[in-house]
Amino acid sequence: MPMAKQEAAPDAVARAVEALTDALGSDAVLTARGDLDEFRDPFWVLGSADHDVSAAVLPGSVAEIQAVVRIANEHRVPLWTVSTGRNYGYGGAAPRVPGSILVNLSRMNRVLEINSELGYAVVEPGVRWFDLCAALEEAGGDWWTSIPDLGWGSVVGNSLEYGRGHTRFGSHAANICGMEVVLPSGELMRTGMGAMSGNRAWHAYPFSYGPSVDGLFMQSSLGIVTQIGWRLMPRPEKYASCWLHFDGDEIIAPVIDAMRQLMLDETINNYPFLGRGVAANAEGQPDLDPDSQKWALRFALYGYAEVVEAKWRIVERVLGSVPGVTIGRKVYDGTDRVGPDRGIHDDRVQAGIPGMELLDLYKVPFGPDTGHLDFSPVGPLVGSEVLKMVRMVRGMYEEFGEPYAAGLMLLPNSIIVVSVMFFDPKDEAKTRAIYDNYDPMLAVMAKEGYGLYRTNIYKMDAVAETFDFNGHALRRFLETLKDAIDPNGVLQPGKQGIWPKVMREWRDS
Ligand code: ADP
């Protein structure tokens, strides 16, 4: 029986730590408070131990991960897996169940293969965006990878969380082709064509014989992913980094409708970003200005010189005719990697060049400790609906007395309307108040039919509650699977609101 308090049992953890140290060696197991500090959620109340892990283990191989899982089962202790633990804004490396043992996979950081014929890489969980880009450059630079805004996180962690990038292949979960997974039993499994020993198309053909299960390991507590195949983008001959600016919210509607047309017909085939409250300053660098009414859309065109030129003329015709907008572009050669001295963040990120510049930007409001909470409902890519979503969320920010900073991520026919509240984690009351703001926003958006694509460890149950069709049929299905394959509930209990039977009483009501 679980303890009433939502926490890993300290005596069981102590026994597991001893066994882990015996199995992996003492340098693979961290227990000193000072060593564990870096795994705290930096955006929770500074100095609070509410969500700390009790220990961290750093396996260096699949066999060591299997040993960790077996030990966790033996001692009935919950594990919380991260690849690099940079999931900032969603909890960082902090676990859903306090006192869990962190499994940090950053030591497993090999790029196992770059297939420059078929355009994929095979990476271990500790491979960061910086590492993959460096490996691609070293391999001749013929292939680009999509990246998120910060380069320090991992390909695996970000993609499993449905993280997003900004090139043609910016839907990161969709780039995964073939996984290797340690199951909660400790058994090793390969998905898709990889289920056949020696299969030649494992990382090229995306489906299984029978049901495809890769999605079961995304935002999931059903396994520890040890490697993935990852789709790459051929280096284009030309790349145009484009922008569109307008003032005031009303123009969102016609811009979104025009973008939908251009994205569905593949004139624009990257994943554009529409931001507000983050504007260009006098030096052309992004700056935080939440009072501004200015919106800035960025998008990209890739391909042969003639194609990029022709696409730009179509963009001018369709987007340029929307009243009140200004548009522009910079054109680069594909070989012309946009370095830190050339171009702004937007130019680099759409060319898959990783950096850390946005981290500095996000420190502007309250200095180095600045925290932020992201609210990210998904909607259809229809101008009137997007404008409605923006107005609804923004109205709530106004009620809370918070400035509205937003970053909308466009997919060809849907959109994630992300907004961000900044706070100072040194201010406990304010930090808690910011997290409390989330609940009414969640309720209002769910009532209108808008669900969240991702959330942080504090709101996982609340968000799961909103996916309520037929008495939470999907959650019941996933918990049936959870109980069958992880009867002791050792992997990521509570992740995304999925609780193993032995801990189900811990679900936030
Ligand atoms: P980042 O790449 O941003 O550092 P994290 O490593 O923090 O991302 O991972 C984000 C989330 O993804 C984790 O909290 C965990 O739920 C899930 N995750 C990360 N790596 C794995 C993995 N190898 N297997 C299963 N789930 C993982």
Coordinates of C-alpha atoms and ligand atoms in Angstrom, one line a residue:
M1 CA 0.0 0.0 0.0
P2 CA 1.3 3.5 -0.8
M3 CA 1.9 5.9 2.0
A4 CA -0.8 8.5 2.4
K5 CA 1.7 11.2 1.7
Q6 CA 2.6 11.6 -2.0
E7 CA 6.2 10.8 -1.6
A8 CA 8.7 7.9 -2.3
A9 CA 9.2 5.9 0.9
P10 CA 12.5 7.1 2.3
D11 CA 13.6 3.7 3.7
A12 CA 12.9 1.9 0.4
V13 CA 14.8 4.7 -1.4
A14 CA 17.8 4.2 0.9
R15 CA 17.8 0.4 0.2
A16 CA 17.6 1.1 -3.5
V17 CA 20.4 3.6 -3.4
E18 CA 22.6 1.0 -1.8
A19 CA 21.8 -1.6 -4.5
L20 CA 22.3 1.0 -7.2
T21 CA 25.7 1.9 -5.8
D22 CA 26.7 -1.8 -5.7
A23 CA 25.5 -2.3 -9.3
L24 CA 26.7 0.8 -11.1
G25 CA 29.5 2.1 -8.8
S26 CA 29.4 5.1 -6.5
D27 CA 30.3 7.7 -9.2
A28 CA 27.0 6.8 -11.0
V29 CA 24.8 7.6 -8.0
L30 CA 24.4 11.0 -6.5
T31 CA 22.9 11.6 -3.1
A32 CA 24.6 14.7 -1.7
R33 CA 22.2 17.7 -1.6
G34 CA 24.6 19.9 -3.4
D35 CA 24.9 17.5 -6.3
L36 CA 21.1 17.2 -6.5
D37 CA 20.5 20.9 -6.6
E38 CA 20.9 21.1 -10.4
F39 CA 18.0 18.7 -10.8
R40 CA 15.5 21.0 -9.0
D41 CA 12.9 22.8 -10.9
P42 CA 14.4 26.3 -11.3
F43 CA 11.0 27.8 -11.8
W44 CA 9.5 26.6 -8.5
V45 CA 9.8 28.5 -5.2
L46 CA 13.6 29.0 -4.8
G47 CA 14.9 27.1 -1.8
S48 CA 11.8 24.9 -1.5
A49 CA 12.5 21.1 -1.3
D50 CA 8.8 20.2 -2.1
H51 CA 9.7 18.6 -5.4
D52 CA 13.2 17.3 -4.9
V53 CA 14.5 14.0 -6.0
S54 CA 16.1 11.9 -3.3
A55 CA 18.9 10.6 -5.4
A56 CA 20.1 10.6 -9.0
V57 CA 21.5 7.7 -11.0
L58 CA 23.5 8.2 -14.2
P59 CA 23.6 5.0 -16.2
G60 CA 26.1 4.7 -19.0
S61 CA 24.6 1.9 -21.0
V62 CA 21.4 0.0 -21.8
A63 CA 22.5 -2.8 -19.4
E64 CA 22.8 -0.3 -16.6
I65 CA 19.4 1.1 -17.3
Q66 CA 18.0 -2.4 -17.1
A67 CA 19.8 -2.9 -13.8
V68 CA 18.3 0.4 -12.5
V69 CA 14.7 -0.7 -13.5
R70 CA 15.1 -4.1 -11.9
I71 CA 16.4 -2.6 -8.6
A72 CA 13.5 -0.1 -8.6
N73 CA 11.1 -3.0 -8.9
E74 CA 12.8 -5.0 -6.2
H75 CA 12.6 -2.0 -3.8
R76 CA 9.3 -0.6 -5.1
V77 CA 10.7 2.9 -5.6
P78 CA 9.5 5.4 -8.3
L79 CA 12.0 6.5 -10.9
W80 CA 11.8 9.7 -12.9
T81 CA 13.7 9.7 -16.2
V82 CA 15.2 12.6 -18.0
S83 CA 17.6 12.7 -21.0
T84 CA 19.3 16.0 -20.2
G85 CA 16.6 17.5 -17.8
R86 CA 16.3 20.9 -19.5
N87 CA 12.6 20.7 -19.8
Y88 CA 12.4 24.2 -18.2
G89 CA 8.9 25.6 -17.8
Y90 CA 7.6 22.1 -17.3
G91 CA 9.5 21.0 -14.2
G92 CA 13.0 20.7 -15.5
A93 CA 14.3 17.4 -14.0
A94 CA 12.0 17.5 -11.0
P95 CA 9.7 14.5 -10.6
R96 CA 6.0 14.3 -10.3
V97 CA 6.3 12.2 -7.1
P98 CA 8.7 13.9 -4.6
G99 CA 11.6 11.8 -3.5
S100 CA 11.7 9.7 -6.7
I101 CA 15.1 8.6 -7.9
L102 CA 16.1 10.5 -11.0
V103 CA 17.4 8.5 -13.9
N104 CA 19.6 11.0 -15.8
L105 CA 20.7 9.7 -19.2
S106 CA 23.1 12.5 -20.1
R107 CA 26.1 10.0 -20.0
M108 CA 24.6 8.1 -22.9
N109 CA 25.4 10.7 -25.5
R110 CA 26.6 9.0 -28.7
V111 CA 25.4 9.8 -32.2
L112 CA 25.2 6.1 -33.2
E113 CA 24.7 6.7 -36.9
I114 CA 24.3 9.4 -39.5
N115 CA 22.8 7.9 -42.6
S116 CA 23.5 10.4 -45.3
E117 CA 21.8 8.4 -48.0
L118 CA 18.4 8.1 -46.3
G119 CA 18.6 11.2 -44.2
Y120 CA 18.4 10.1 -40.6
A121 CA 20.5 10.0 -37.5
V122 CA 20.3 7.5 -34.7
V123 CA 20.9 9.1 -31.3
E124 CA 21.1 8.1 -27.6
P125 CA 19.2 10.2 -25.0
G126 CA 22.1 12.3 -23.9
V127 CA 22.7 13.7 -27.4
R128 CA 22.1 17.5 -27.2
W129 CA 21.1 19.6 -30.2
F130 CA 24.5 21.1 -30.0
D131 CA 26.1 17.6 -30.3
L132 CA 23.9 16.5 -33.2
C133 CA 24.6 19.7 -35.1
A134 CA 28.3 19.4 -34.6
A135 CA 28.2 15.8 -35.7
L136 CA 26.2 16.8 -38.9
E137 CA 28.7 19.5 -39.7
E138 CA 31.6 17.1 -39.2
A139 CA 29.9 14.6 -41.5
G140 CA 30.0 17.2 -44.3
G141 CA 27.1 19.5 -43.6
D142 CA 24.8 17.9 -46.2
W143 CA 22.0 17.5 -43.6
W144 CA 20.4 19.9 -41.3
T145 CA 18.4 19.0 -38.2
S146 CA 15.4 20.8 -36.8
I147 CA 16.1 22.3 -33.4
P148 CA 14.1 24.1 -30.6
D149 CA 14.9 27.5 -29.4
L150 CA 17.6 26.4 -26.9
G151 CA 20.5 24.1 -27.9
W152 CA 21.3 22.6 -24.6
G153 CA 18.4 20.1 -24.3
S154 CA 18.3 16.6 -25.9
V155 CA 16.8 15.4 -29.2
V156 CA 15.2 12.5 -27.4
G157 CA 13.7 14.3 -24.4
N158 CA 12.4 17.2 -26.4
S159 CA 10.9 14.9 -29.1
L160 CA 9.2 12.6 -26.5
E161 CA 7.6 15.6 -25.0
Y162 CA 6.2 16.7 -28.4
G163 CA 8.6 19.5 -28.4
R164 CA 8.7 21.7 -31.5
G165 CA 11.3 23.2 -33.8
H166 CA 11.2 25.6 -36.7
T167 CA 12.4 24.0 -39.9
R168 CA 10.6 21.7 -42.3
F169 CA 10.9 19.0 -39.7
G170 CA 9.7 21.0 -36.7
S171 CA 7.1 18.5 -35.4
H172 CA 9.8 16.7 -33.4
A173 CA 7.7 13.7 -32.3
A174 CA 6.9 13.0 -35.9
N175 CA 10.6 12.9 -36.8
I176 CA 11.1 9.8 -34.6
C177 CA 11.4 6.7 -36.7
G178 CA 12.1 3.5 -34.7
M179 CA 12.9 3.4 -31.0
E180 CA 14.7 1.1 -28.6
V181 CA 13.0 1.0 -25.2
V182 CA 13.7 -0.5 -21.7
L183 CA 10.3 -1.6 -20.5
P184 CA 9.3 -1.4 -16.8
S185 CA 10.1 -5.1 -16.4
G186 CA 13.7 -4.3 -17.5
E187 CA 13.2 -6.1 -20.9
L188 CA 14.6 -4.4 -24.0
M189 CA 12.2 -3.9 -27.0
R190 CA 12.6 -2.3 -30.4
T191 CA 9.6 -0.7 -32.2
G192 CA 8.5 -0.6 -35.8
M193 CA 10.7 -2.6 -38.2
G194 CA 13.3 -2.9 -35.4
A195 CA 11.2 -5.7 -34.0
M196 CA 12.9 -7.9 -36.6
S197 CA 16.5 -8.6 -35.8
G198 CA 18.8 -7.0 -38.4
N199 CA 15.9 -5.2 -40.2
R200 CA 17.3 -2.9 -42.9
A201 CA 14.6 -0.2 -42.8
W202 CA 14.2 0.3 -39.1
H203 CA 14.9 4.0 -39.2
A204 CA 13.4 4.6 -42.6
Y205 CA 9.9 3.0 -42.5
P206 CA 7.8 4.5 -39.7
F207 CA 5.2 1.8 -38.9
S208 CA 5.1 -1.6 -37.3
Y209 CA 3.8 -4.9 -38.5
G210 CA 0.5 -4.7 -36.5
P211 CA -0.2 -1.8 -34.1
S212 CA 2.4 1.0 -34.1
V213 CA 3.4 1.7 -30.5
D214 CA 5.9 4.5 -30.7
G215 CA 3.4 7.0 -29.4
L216 CA 3.0 5.0 -26.2
F217 CA 6.4 6.2 -25.2
M218 CA 5.7 9.9 -25.7
Q219 CA 4.8 12.0 -22.7
S220 CA 4.7 8.6 -21.2
S221 CA 5.5 6.4 -18.2
L222 CA 5.6 3.1 -20.0
G223 CA 9.3 2.8 -20.8
I224 CA 12.8 4.4 -20.9
V225 CA 13.8 5.2 -24.5
T226 CA 17.4 4.3 -25.1
Q227 CA 17.8 5.3 -28.8
I228 CA 15.7 6.7 -31.6
G229 CA 16.0 7.2 -35.3
W230 CA 15.6 10.8 -36.2
R231 CA 14.7 12.3 -39.6
L232 CA 17.0 14.9 -41.0
M233 CA 16.5 17.7 -43.6
P234 CA 18.6 17.9 -46.7
R235 CA 20.6 21.1 -46.9
P236 CA 18.7 23.4 -49.2
E237 CA 20.4 25.3 -52.0
K238 CA 18.7 28.5 -50.7
Y239 CA 17.1 29.4 -47.4
A240 CA 14.9 32.6 -47.0
S241 CA 14.3 33.8 -43.4
C242 CA 11.1 35.7 -43.7
W243 CA 9.0 37.9 -41.4
L244 CA 5.7 39.7 -41.3
H245 CA 4.9 42.5 -38.8
F246 CA 1.6 44.1 -37.8
D247 CA 0.1 46.2 -35.0
G248 CA -2.9 45.2 -32.9
D249 CA -4.7 41.9 -32.5
E250 CA -7.4 42.2 -35.2
I251 CA -5.0 41.5 -38.1
I252 CA -4.3 38.0 -36.5
A253 CA -7.4 36.6 -38.3
P254 CA -6.6 37.4 -41.9
V255 CA -2.9 36.6 -41.4
I256 CA -3.7 33.2 -39.9
D257 CA -6.1 32.4 -42.8
A258 CA -3.5 33.4 -45.4
M259 CA -0.9 31.3 -43.6
R260 CA -3.2 28.3 -43.5
Q261 CA -3.6 28.5 -47.3
L262 CA 0.2 28.9 -47.8
M263 CA 1.0 26.1 -45.4
L264 CA -1.5 23.6 -46.7
D265 CA -0.4 24.2 -50.3
E266 CA 3.2 23.9 -49.0
T267 CA 4.4 27.2 -50.3
I268 CA 5.5 27.7 -46.7
N269 CA 6.7 24.3 -45.4
N270 CA 8.4 25.2 -42.1
Y271 CA 6.7 25.6 -38.7
P272 CA 6.2 29.4 -38.4
F273 CA 6.0 31.3 -35.1
L274 CA 3.9 34.3 -34.3
G275 CA 5.1 36.3 -31.2
R276 CA 3.9 39.2 -29.2
G277 CA 5.7 41.0 -26.4
V278 CA 9.0 39.9 -27.8
A279 CA 10.0 42.5 -30.4
A280 CA 13.1 43.6 -32.2
N281 CA 15.1 46.3 -30.4
A282 CA 17.2 49.0 -32.1
E283 CA 20.0 46.5 -32.8
G284 CA 17.5 44.1 -34.4
Q285 CA 17.8 41.7 -31.5
P286 CA 14.7 40.3 -29.8
D287 CA 13.7 42.2 -26.7
L288 CA 10.9 41.7 -24.1
D289 CA 8.3 44.4 -24.4
P290 CA 5.0 43.0 -23.1
D291 CA 3.2 46.3 -23.4
S292 CA 3.8 46.4 -27.1
Q293 CA 0.9 45.8 -29.5
K294 CA 3.2 44.6 -32.2
W295 CA 3.0 41.1 -33.5
A296 CA 5.9 39.5 -35.4
L297 CA 5.5 36.3 -37.5
R298 CA 8.6 34.4 -38.7
F299 CA 8.6 31.7 -41.4
A300 CA 11.0 30.2 -43.8
L301 CA 11.3 29.1 -47.4
Y302 CA 13.8 26.4 -48.5
G303 CA 14.8 24.8 -51.7
Y304 CA 16.4 25.4 -55.1
A305 CA 17.1 29.1 -55.9
E306 CA 14.3 29.2 -58.4
V307 CA 11.8 27.6 -56.0
V308 CA 12.6 29.9 -53.2
E309 CA 12.3 33.0 -55.4
A310 CA 9.0 31.8 -56.9
K311 CA 7.6 31.0 -53.4
W312 CA 8.6 34.4 -52.2
R313 CA 6.5 36.0 -55.1
I314 CA 3.5 33.9 -54.0
V315 CA 4.1 35.0 -50.3
E316 CA 4.2 38.6 -51.5
R317 CA 0.9 38.1 -53.4
V318 CA -1.0 36.3 -50.6
L319 CA 0.4 37.6 -47.4
G320 CA 1.6 41.0 -48.7
S321 CA -2.0 41.8 -49.7
V322 CA -3.3 41.6 -46.1
P323 CA -4.0 45.2 -45.1
G324 CA -1.7 46.5 -42.3
V325 CA 1.2 44.1 -42.6
T326 CA 4.8 44.5 -43.7
I327 CA 6.8 41.6 -44.9
G328 CA 10.5 41.0 -45.6
R329 CA 13.1 38.3 -46.1
K330 CA 16.8 37.6 -46.0
V331 CA 18.1 35.0 -48.4
Y332 CA 21.1 32.7 -47.5
D333 CA 22.9 30.0 -49.3
G334 CA 22.3 26.6 -47.7
T335 CA 26.1 26.3 -47.2
D336 CA 26.2 29.7 -45.7
R337 CA 25.6 28.8 -42.0
V338 CA 24.2 31.8 -40.2
G339 CA 26.7 32.4 -37.4
P340 CA 26.2 34.4 -34.2
D341 CA 27.6 37.4 -35.9
R342 CA 25.2 37.1 -38.8
G343 CA 21.5 37.3 -38.4
I344 CA 19.2 37.3 -35.4
H345 CA 17.9 34.3 -33.5
D346 CA 15.0 33.8 -36.0
D347 CA 17.5 33.5 -38.9
R348 CA 19.5 30.9 -37.1
V349 CA 16.8 28.8 -35.5
Q350 CA 15.0 28.2 -38.8
A351 CA 18.3 27.0 -40.3
G352 CA 18.8 24.6 -37.4
I353 CA 21.7 26.4 -35.8
P354 CA 21.5 26.0 -32.0
G355 CA 22.2 28.7 -29.5
M356 CA 21.3 29.9 -26.0
E357 CA 20.4 33.5 -26.8
L358 CA 16.7 33.1 -25.8
L359 CA 17.7 32.1 -22.3
D360 CA 19.2 35.5 -21.7
L361 CA 16.1 37.1 -23.1
Y362 CA 13.9 35.2 -20.6
K363 CA 16.0 36.5 -17.8
V364 CA 15.1 40.1 -18.6
P365 CA 12.1 40.5 -16.3
F366 CA 13.6 39.5 -12.9
G367 CA 17.2 38.8 -13.5
P368 CA 19.1 35.5 -13.6
D369 CA 16.5 33.6 -11.5
T370 CA 13.5 34.6 -13.6
G371 CA 10.9 31.9 -13.8
H372 CA 8.2 31.5 -16.4
L373 CA 5.0 29.4 -16.6
D374 CA 3.8 28.5 -20.1
F375 CA 0.1 28.0 -20.9
S376 CA -0.3 26.2 -24.2
P377 CA -3.8 25.4 -25.6
V378 CA -4.2 23.9 -29.0
G379 CA -6.7 25.1 -31.5
P380 CA -7.6 24.8 -35.2
L381 CA -5.7 27.1 -37.6
V382 CA -8.7 29.3 -38.4
G383 CA -8.2 33.1 -38.1
S384 CA -11.4 33.8 -36.1
E385 CA -10.7 31.0 -33.7
V386 CA -7.1 32.0 -33.1
L387 CA -8.2 35.6 -32.5
K388 CA -10.8 34.3 -30.0
M389 CA -8.2 32.2 -28.2
V390 CA -5.8 35.1 -27.9
R391 CA -8.5 37.4 -26.6
M392 CA -9.7 34.9 -24.1
V393 CA -6.3 34.2 -22.7
R394 CA -5.2 37.8 -22.8
G395 CA -8.3 38.9 -21.0
M396 CA -7.4 36.5 -18.2
Y397 CA -3.9 37.8 -18.0
E398 CA -5.4 41.3 -17.7
E399 CA -7.6 40.1 -14.8
F400 CA -4.5 38.7 -13.1
G401 CA -2.7 41.9 -13.7
E402 CA 0.1 40.1 -15.7
P403 CA 1.6 41.4 -19.0
Y404 CA 0.6 39.2 -21.9
A405 CA 3.6 37.8 -23.8
A406 CA 2.8 35.1 -26.4
G407 CA 4.4 32.8 -28.9
L408 CA 2.0 31.0 -31.2
M409 CA 3.3 27.9 -33.0
L410 CA 1.7 27.3 -36.3
L411 CA 1.2 23.8 -37.8
P412 CA -0.4 23.4 -41.3
N413 CA -4.0 23.2 -39.9
S414 CA -3.6 23.7 -36.1
I415 CA -1.9 26.1 -33.7
I416 CA -0.6 26.1 -30.2
V417 CA -1.4 29.4 -28.6
V418 CA 1.4 29.6 -26.0
S419 CA 1.5 32.5 -23.5
V420 CA 4.0 33.1 -20.8
M421 CA 3.8 34.5 -17.3
F422 CA 7.1 35.6 -15.8
F423 CA 7.8 35.7 -12.1
D424 CA 10.6 35.8 -9.5
P425 CA 10.9 32.4 -7.8
K426 CA 12.5 34.1 -4.8
D427 CA 9.0 35.5 -4.1
E428 CA 7.1 32.5 -2.8
A429 CA 3.7 34.1 -2.6
K430 CA 3.9 35.5 -6.1
T431 CA 5.2 32.2 -7.5
R432 CA 2.4 30.3 -6.0
A433 CA -0.1 32.9 -7.3
I434 CA 1.2 32.5 -10.8
Y435 CA 0.7 28.7 -10.7
D436 CA -2.8 29.3 -9.3
N437 CA -3.6 31.4 -12.3
Y438 CA -3.3 28.3 -14.5
D439 CA -6.4 26.6 -13.1
P440 CA -9.1 29.1 -14.2
M441 CA -7.4 29.5 -17.6
L442 CA -7.4 25.7 -18.0
A443 CA -11.1 25.5 -17.1
V444 CA -12.2 28.3 -19.4
M445 CA -10.2 27.0 -22.4
A446 CA -11.4 23.4 -21.8
K447 CA -15.0 24.5 -21.7
E448 CA -14.5 26.1 -25.1
G449 CA -12.9 22.9 -26.5
Y450 CA -9.2 23.8 -26.3
G451 CA -6.9 21.3 -24.7
L452 CA -3.3 21.7 -23.7
Y453 CA -0.5 20.0 -25.6
R454 CA 1.9 19.8 -22.6
T455 CA 2.1 20.8 -19.1
N456 CA 4.4 21.0 -16.0
I457 CA 4.6 18.5 -13.2
Y458 CA 2.3 20.6 -10.9
K459 CA -0.7 20.5 -13.4
M460 CA -0.5 17.1 -14.9
D461 CA -3.6 15.7 -13.1
A462 CA -5.6 18.9 -13.7
V463 CA -4.9 18.8 -17.4
A464 CA -5.6 15.1 -17.7
E465 CA -8.9 15.8 -16.0
T466 CA -10.0 18.0 -19.0
F467 CA -9.6 15.1 -21.4
D468 CA -12.9 13.7 -20.2
F469 CA -14.6 12.1 -23.2
N470 CA -16.7 9.1 -22.1
G471 CA -15.6 9.1 -18.5
H472 CA -11.9 9.6 -19.3
A473 CA -11.9 6.5 -21.6
L474 CA -8.4 7.3 -22.9
R475 CA -7.0 7.7 -19.4
R476 CA -8.6 4.4 -18.3
F477 CA -7.1 2.7 -21.4
L478 CA -3.7 4.0 -20.6
E479 CA -3.9 3.1 -16.9
T480 CA -5.0 -0.4 -17.9
L481 CA -1.8 -0.6 -19.9
K482 CA 0.2 0.9 -17.1
D483 CA -1.0 -1.6 -14.6
A484 CA -0.3 -4.5 -17.0
I485 CA 3.3 -3.6 -17.9
D486 CA 4.3 -1.7 -14.7
P487 CA 2.5 -3.4 -11.9
N488 CA 4.8 -1.8 -9.2
G489 CA 4.4 1.6 -10.8
V490 CA 8.2 2.2 -10.9
L491 CA 8.3 4.4 -14.0
Q492 CA 7.3 8.0 -13.9
P493 CA 4.2 7.5 -11.7
G494 CA 1.7 10.4 -12.3
K495 CA 3.3 11.5 -15.5
Q496 CA 0.6 13.3 -17.6
G497 CA -1.9 12.2 -15.0
I498 CA -1.4 8.4 -15.6
W499 CA -1.2 6.7 -12.2
P500 CA -0.4 3.1 -11.5
K501 CA -3.0 1.3 -9.5
V502 CA -0.7 1.1 -6.4
M503 CA -0.5 4.9 -6.3
R504 CA -3.8 5.9 -7.9
E505 CA -5.0 7.5 -4.6
W506 CA -2.3 10.1 -5.2
R507 CA -4.2 11.6 -8.1
D508 CA -5.0 15.2 -7.4
S509 CA -8.8 15.4 -7.1
Ligands
ADP1 P1 15.3 18.1 -22.5 O1 15.7 17.4 -23.7 O2 14.6 19.3 -22.7 O3 16.4 18.2 -21.5 P2 14.3 16.2 -20.6 O4 15.4 15.3 -20.6 O5 14.0 17.1 -19.4 O6 14.2 17.1 -21.9 O7 13.0 15.3 -20.9 C1 11.7 15.8 -20.9 C2 10.7 14.7 -20.5 O8 10.7 13.7 -21.4 C3 11.1 14.0 -19.2 O9 10.5 14.7 -18.1 C4 10.5 12.7 -19.4 O10 9.1 12.7 -19.0 C5 10.6 12.4 -20.8 N1 11.8 11.7 -21.2 C6 13.0 12.2 -21.4 N2 13.9 11.3 -21.8 C7 13.3 10.1 -21.8 C8 13.6 8.8 -22.1 N3 14.9 8.5 -22.5 N4 12.7 7.8 -22.0 C9 11.4 8.1 -21.6 N5 11.0 9.4 -21.3 C10 11.9 10.4 -21.4

